[in-house]
Amino acid sequence: GAVVSQHPSRVICKSGTSVKIECRSLDFQATTMFWYRQFPKKSLMLMATSNEGSKATYEQGVEKDKFLINHASLTLSTLTVTSAHPEDSSFYICSARVDNVNTEAFFGQGTRLTVV
Amino acid sequence: GENVEQHPSTLSVQEGDSAVIKCTYSDSASNYFPWYKQELGKRPQLIIDIRSNVGEKKDQRIAVTLNKTAKHFSLHITETQPEDSAVYFCAASKTGNQFYFGTGTSLTVIP
């Protein structure tokens, strides 16, 4: 299947700093990518839809100024957690679909963010 | 938006028994329903999916059923094995759009 690579897999940062997470589709183009957040033993919560060449679409309750998304190319989307705080500590995971017609989503390996 | 509910949240079965996980969805426009298996600290992996024009799909020990009228779908795992132990998520999606996941079911298969 298609491969989605996410980097870094783990990151520890100090409170108040910003962290950038990259999501790459390695062998296919993805006009749209999705960012999820997962708390321990909880489900994947959709945060936003990343659209190549245009603004991301955020789910209700997700702060767009807090979680900046950039989708500058058909193979790369980035999520920047700005001014991170301990409550932002979580598992962030991206996904992409090869096309827009009823296909499975391929997930990155996820990023464990710890804010100290 | 779509609301996907999943039950049970935890499930323990003896090895060799069957496991059933059920999900309901709210948006009648959803037409694609995948099931993902996630092991601790790893990415979700697709195990089976079903489209809205099909009522049932089977792949070896795994099967999924869909009732569009009632807006619910189920995952059936037969002859469970210890390696089936994981968290399972259902999801619902409209064509080209994002997935909305259920709350997950932690399955434990007892040897």
Tab-separated table of C-alpha atoms in Angstrom:
chain	number	residue	atom	x	y	z
A	1	GLY	CA	0.000	0.000	0.000
A	2	ALA	CA	0.854	3.666	-0.077
A	3	VAL	CA	3.318	4.979	2.484
A	4	VAL	CA	2.906	8.013	4.689
A	5	SER	CA	5.933	9.100	6.675
A	6	GLN	CA	5.703	11.342	9.713
A	7	HIS	CA	8.590	13.055	11.440
A	8	PRO	CA	9.655	13.270	14.181
A	9	SER	CA	8.309	10.199	15.934
A	10	ARG	CA	9.008	11.670	19.347
A	11	VAL	CA	9.698	15.196	20.514
A	12	ILE	CA	10.112	16.826	23.884
A	13	CYS	CA	9.939	20.576	24.062
A	14	LYS	CA	9.830	23.275	26.665
A	15	SER	CA	6.634	25.074	27.463
A	16	GLY	CA	6.248	28.177	25.299
A	17	THR	CA	8.211	26.891	22.338
A	18	SER	CA	6.855	25.771	18.978
A	19	VAL	CA	7.126	22.353	17.405
A	20	LYS	CA	6.761	21.406	13.746
A	21	ILE	CA	5.602	17.973	12.644
A	22	GLU	CA	5.960	16.838	9.045
A	23	CYS	CA	3.742	14.446	7.152
A	24	ARG	CA	4.907	13.152	3.772
A	25	SER	CA	3.281	10.910	1.228
A	26	LEU	CA	6.239	8.965	-0.142
A	27	ASP	CA	4.885	7.277	-3.249
A	28	PHE	CA	1.734	9.142	-4.119
A	29	GLN	CA	0.367	12.632	-4.307
A	30	ALA	CA	-2.083	13.774	-1.690
A	31	THR	CA	-4.106	16.868	-2.363
A	32	THR	CA	-5.673	16.416	1.026
A	33	MET	CA	-4.169	15.249	4.289
A	34	PHE	CA	-5.739	14.948	7.697
A	35	TRP	CA	-4.381	15.637	11.149
A	36	TYR	CA	-5.587	13.749	14.196
A	37	ARG	CA	-4.871	13.903	17.874
A	38	GLN	CA	-5.043	10.863	20.101
A	39	PHE	CA	-5.022	10.849	23.882
A	40	PRO	CA	-3.951	7.697	25.732
A	41	LYS	CA	-6.468	4.903	25.270
A	42	LYS	CA	-8.748	7.232	23.370
A	43	SER	CA	-9.933	7.561	19.821
A	44	LEU	CA	-8.440	9.561	16.989
A	45	MET	CA	-9.920	13.033	17.051
A	46	LEU	CA	-9.909	14.841	13.739
A	47	MET	CA	-8.275	18.228	14.153
A	48	ALA	CA	-8.132	19.606	10.648
A	49	THR	CA	-8.115	18.877	6.960
A	50	SER	CA	-5.036	20.094	5.152
A	51	ASN	CA	-5.582	21.211	1.566
A	52	GLU	CA	-2.712	21.669	-0.847
A	53	GLY	CA	-2.385	25.283	-1.922
A	54	SER	CA	-5.177	26.599	0.268
A	55	LYS	CA	-6.129	27.118	3.881
A	56	ALA	CA	-6.742	24.209	6.160
A	57	THR	CA	-10.216	23.421	7.409
A	58	TYR	CA	-10.365	23.086	11.172
A	59	GLU	CA	-12.833	21.077	13.200
A	60	GLN	CA	-14.956	22.844	15.741
A	61	GLY	CA	-13.074	23.590	18.918
A	62	VAL	CA	-9.602	23.383	17.385
A	63	GLU	CA	-7.649	26.641	17.577
A	64	LYS	CA	-6.281	27.494	14.158
A	65	ASP	CA	-3.776	29.942	15.590
A	66	LYS	CA	-2.526	27.295	17.970
A	67	PHE	CA	-2.197	24.504	15.435
A	68	LEU	CA	-0.820	25.960	12.218
A	69	ILE	CA	-1.118	23.793	9.149
A	70	ASN	CA	0.730	24.294	5.906
A	71	HIS	CA	0.308	22.124	2.834
A	72	ALA	CA	2.766	23.607	0.385
A	73	SER	CA	3.128	20.650	-1.947
A	74	LEU	CA	1.253	17.547	-3.007
A	75	THR	CA	3.460	15.385	-0.806
A	76	LEU	CA	4.017	17.428	2.332
A	77	SER	CA	1.828	18.826	5.063
A	78	THR	CA	3.149	20.308	8.289
A	79	LEU	CA	1.520	20.872	11.655
A	80	THR	CA	3.097	23.452	13.939
A	81	VAL	CA	2.057	23.507	17.562
A	82	THR	CA	2.708	27.079	18.598
A	83	SER	CA	3.533	28.197	22.131
A	84	ALA	CA	3.144	24.657	23.343
A	85	HIS	CA	1.889	23.936	26.842
A	86	PRO	CA	1.780	20.698	28.825
A	87	GLU	CA	-1.870	20.166	27.899
A	88	ASP	CA	-0.783	19.961	24.262
A	89	SER	CA	1.137	16.795	25.064
A	90	SER	CA	-0.418	14.064	22.987
A	91	PHE	CA	0.006	11.671	20.085
A	92	TYR	CA	-0.443	13.478	16.771
A	93	ILE	CA	-1.003	11.447	13.644
A	94	CYS	CA	-1.568	12.370	10.028
A	95	SER	CA	-3.233	10.482	7.232
A	96	ALA	CA	-3.704	10.786	3.501
A	97	ARG	CA	-5.792	9.169	0.822
A	98	VAL	CA	-4.454	8.328	-2.615
A	99	ASP	CA	-7.516	9.754	-4.294
A	100	ASN	CA	-10.880	11.094	-3.280
A	101	VAL	CA	-13.063	8.172	-4.160
A	102	ASN	CA	-13.710	5.705	-1.371
A	103	THR	CA	-10.198	4.586	-0.645
A	104	GLU	CA	-8.572	3.721	2.597
A	105	ALA	CA	-6.615	6.277	4.536
A	106	PHE	CA	-2.924	5.628	5.082
A	107	PHE	CA	-1.510	6.781	8.363
A	108	GLY	CA	1.826	8.164	9.366
A	109	GLN	CA	3.565	6.523	12.293
A	110	GLY	CA	2.536	9.329	14.609
A	111	THR	CA	4.410	11.862	16.736
A	112	ARG	CA	4.528	11.645	20.491
A	113	LEU	CA	4.750	15.231	21.743
A	114	THR	CA	5.689	15.899	25.346
A	115	VAL	CA	5.725	19.473	26.585
A	116	VAL	CA	7.634	20.006	29.814
B	1	GLY	CA	-20.540	16.639	11.213
B	2	GLU	CA	-20.587	12.896	11.466
B	3	ASN	CA	-20.974	11.196	14.849
B	4	VAL	CA	-19.721	7.639	15.138
B	5	GLU	CA	-20.435	5.577	18.230
B	6	GLN	CA	-18.717	2.288	18.979
B	7	HIS	CA	-19.459	-0.485	21.448
B	8	PRO	CA	-18.176	-2.103	23.531
B	9	SER	CA	-15.202	-0.080	24.739
B	10	THR	CA	-13.497	-3.200	26.060
B	11	LEU	CA	-13.951	-6.825	25.094
B	12	SER	CA	-12.320	-9.959	26.419
B	13	VAL	CA	-12.774	-13.308	24.723
B	14	GLN	CA	-11.248	-16.747	25.017
B	15	GLU	CA	-8.955	-17.824	22.247
B	16	GLY	CA	-10.969	-19.453	19.520
B	17	ASP	CA	-14.179	-17.624	20.343
B	18	SER	CA	-15.722	-14.914	18.197
B	19	ALA	CA	-15.624	-11.171	18.821
B	20	VAL	CA	-18.187	-8.653	17.612
B	21	ILE	CA	-17.808	-4.884	17.653
B	22	LYS	CA	-20.642	-2.581	16.653
B	23	CYS	CA	-20.750	0.971	15.360
B	24	THR	CA	-23.462	3.433	14.478
B	25	TYR	CA	-23.171	6.590	12.426
B	26	SER	CA	-25.330	9.647	12.047
B	27	ASP	CA	-24.727	11.029	8.553
B	28	SER	CA	-26.720	9.147	5.952
B	29	ALA	CA	-24.385	10.535	3.273
B	30	SER	CA	-21.455	8.508	4.609
B	31	ASN	CA	-20.630	5.771	2.156
B	32	TYR	CA	-17.327	4.243	3.169
B	33	PHE	CA	-16.751	2.357	6.418
B	34	PRO	CA	-13.275	1.083	7.242
B	35	TRP	CA	-12.081	-0.770	10.298
B	36	TYR	CA	-8.621	-0.144	11.675
B	37	LYS	CA	-6.482	-2.105	14.117
B	38	GLN	CA	-4.040	-0.193	16.265
B	39	GLU	CA	-1.381	-1.751	18.417
B	40	LEU	CA	0.085	0.234	21.265
B	41	GLY	CA	2.160	3.186	20.055
B	42	LYS	CA	1.737	2.278	16.409
B	43	ARG	CA	-0.196	3.646	13.489
B	44	PRO	CA	-3.675	2.329	12.680
B	45	GLN	CA	-3.736	-0.377	10.041
B	46	LEU	CA	-6.701	-1.089	7.810
B	47	ILE	CA	-8.072	-4.592	8.319
B	48	ILE	CA	-11.256	-4.476	6.291
B	49	ASP	CA	-13.590	-1.947	4.740
B	50	ILE	CA	-17.042	-1.853	3.229
B	51	ARG	CA	-18.757	0.488	0.849
B	52	SER	CA	-22.364	1.539	1.023
B	53	ASN	CA	-23.434	-0.503	-1.973
B	54	VAL	CA	-22.500	-3.747	-0.208
B	55	GLY	CA	-24.162	-5.372	2.786
B	56	GLU	CA	-21.439	-7.762	3.840
B	57	LYS	CA	-17.782	-8.439	3.174
B	58	LYS	CA	-15.550	-11.201	4.417
B	59	ASP	CA	-11.811	-11.732	4.462
B	60	GLN	CA	-10.753	-15.004	6.079
B	61	ARG	CA	-11.545	-14.678	9.798
B	62	ILE	CA	-12.782	-11.112	9.536
B	63	ALA	CA	-16.147	-9.947	8.283
B	64	VAL	CA	-18.035	-6.685	8.257
B	65	THR	CA	-21.761	-6.127	7.868
B	66	LEU	CA	-23.510	-2.889	7.014
B	67	ASN	CA	-27.128	-1.905	7.522
B	68	LYS	CA	-27.610	1.400	5.740
B	69	THR	CA	-31.198	1.813	6.802
B	70	ALA	CA	-30.339	1.512	10.465
B	71	LYS	CA	-26.979	3.259	9.980
B	72	HIS	CA	-24.948	0.664	11.752
B	73	PHE	CA	-22.111	-1.653	10.848
B	74	SER	CA	-20.307	-4.403	12.697
B	75	LEU	CA	-16.968	-6.155	12.738
B	76	HIS	CA	-16.884	-9.895	13.309
B	77	ILE	CA	-13.690	-11.772	14.128
B	78	THR	CA	-13.965	-15.536	14.286
B	79	GLU	CA	-11.530	-18.046	15.766
B	80	THR	CA	-9.758	-15.299	17.667
B	81	GLN	CA	-6.050	-15.579	18.365
B	82	PRO	CA	-3.865	-13.783	20.928
B	83	GLU	CA	-2.346	-11.669	18.152
B	84	ASP	CA	-5.796	-10.229	17.504
B	85	SER	CA	-5.463	-8.352	20.793
B	86	ALA	CA	-5.369	-4.635	19.978
B	87	VAL	CA	-7.572	-1.578	19.813
B	88	TYR	CA	-10.042	-1.565	16.943
B	89	PHE	CA	-11.575	1.575	15.476
B	90	CYS	CA	-14.464	1.903	13.104
B	91	ALA	CA	-14.796	4.968	10.914
B	92	ALA	CA	-17.238	6.596	8.552
B	93	SER	CA	-16.434	8.746	5.585
B	94	LYS	CA	-18.066	10.488	2.674
B	95	THR	CA	-16.413	10.332	-0.698
B	96	GLY	CA	-13.221	12.357	-0.724
B	97	ASN	CA	-13.699	13.599	2.775
B	98	GLN	CA	-12.176	13.025	6.154
B	99	PHE	CA	-12.789	10.058	8.393
B	100	TYR	CA	-14.634	10.228	11.667
B	101	PHE	CA	-13.599	7.514	14.050
B	102	GLY	CA	-15.470	5.631	16.684
B	103	THR	CA	-14.244	5.644	20.261
B	104	GLY	CA	-12.366	2.385	19.925
B	105	THR	CA	-12.648	-1.112	21.350
B	106	SER	CA	-9.826	-2.664	23.292
B	107	LEU	CA	-9.914	-6.376	22.459
B	108	THR	CA	-8.105	-8.893	24.624
B	109	VAL	CA	-7.892	-12.509	23.508
B	110	ILE	CA	-7.133	-14.765	26.439
B	111	PRO	CA	-4.970	-17.780	25.558
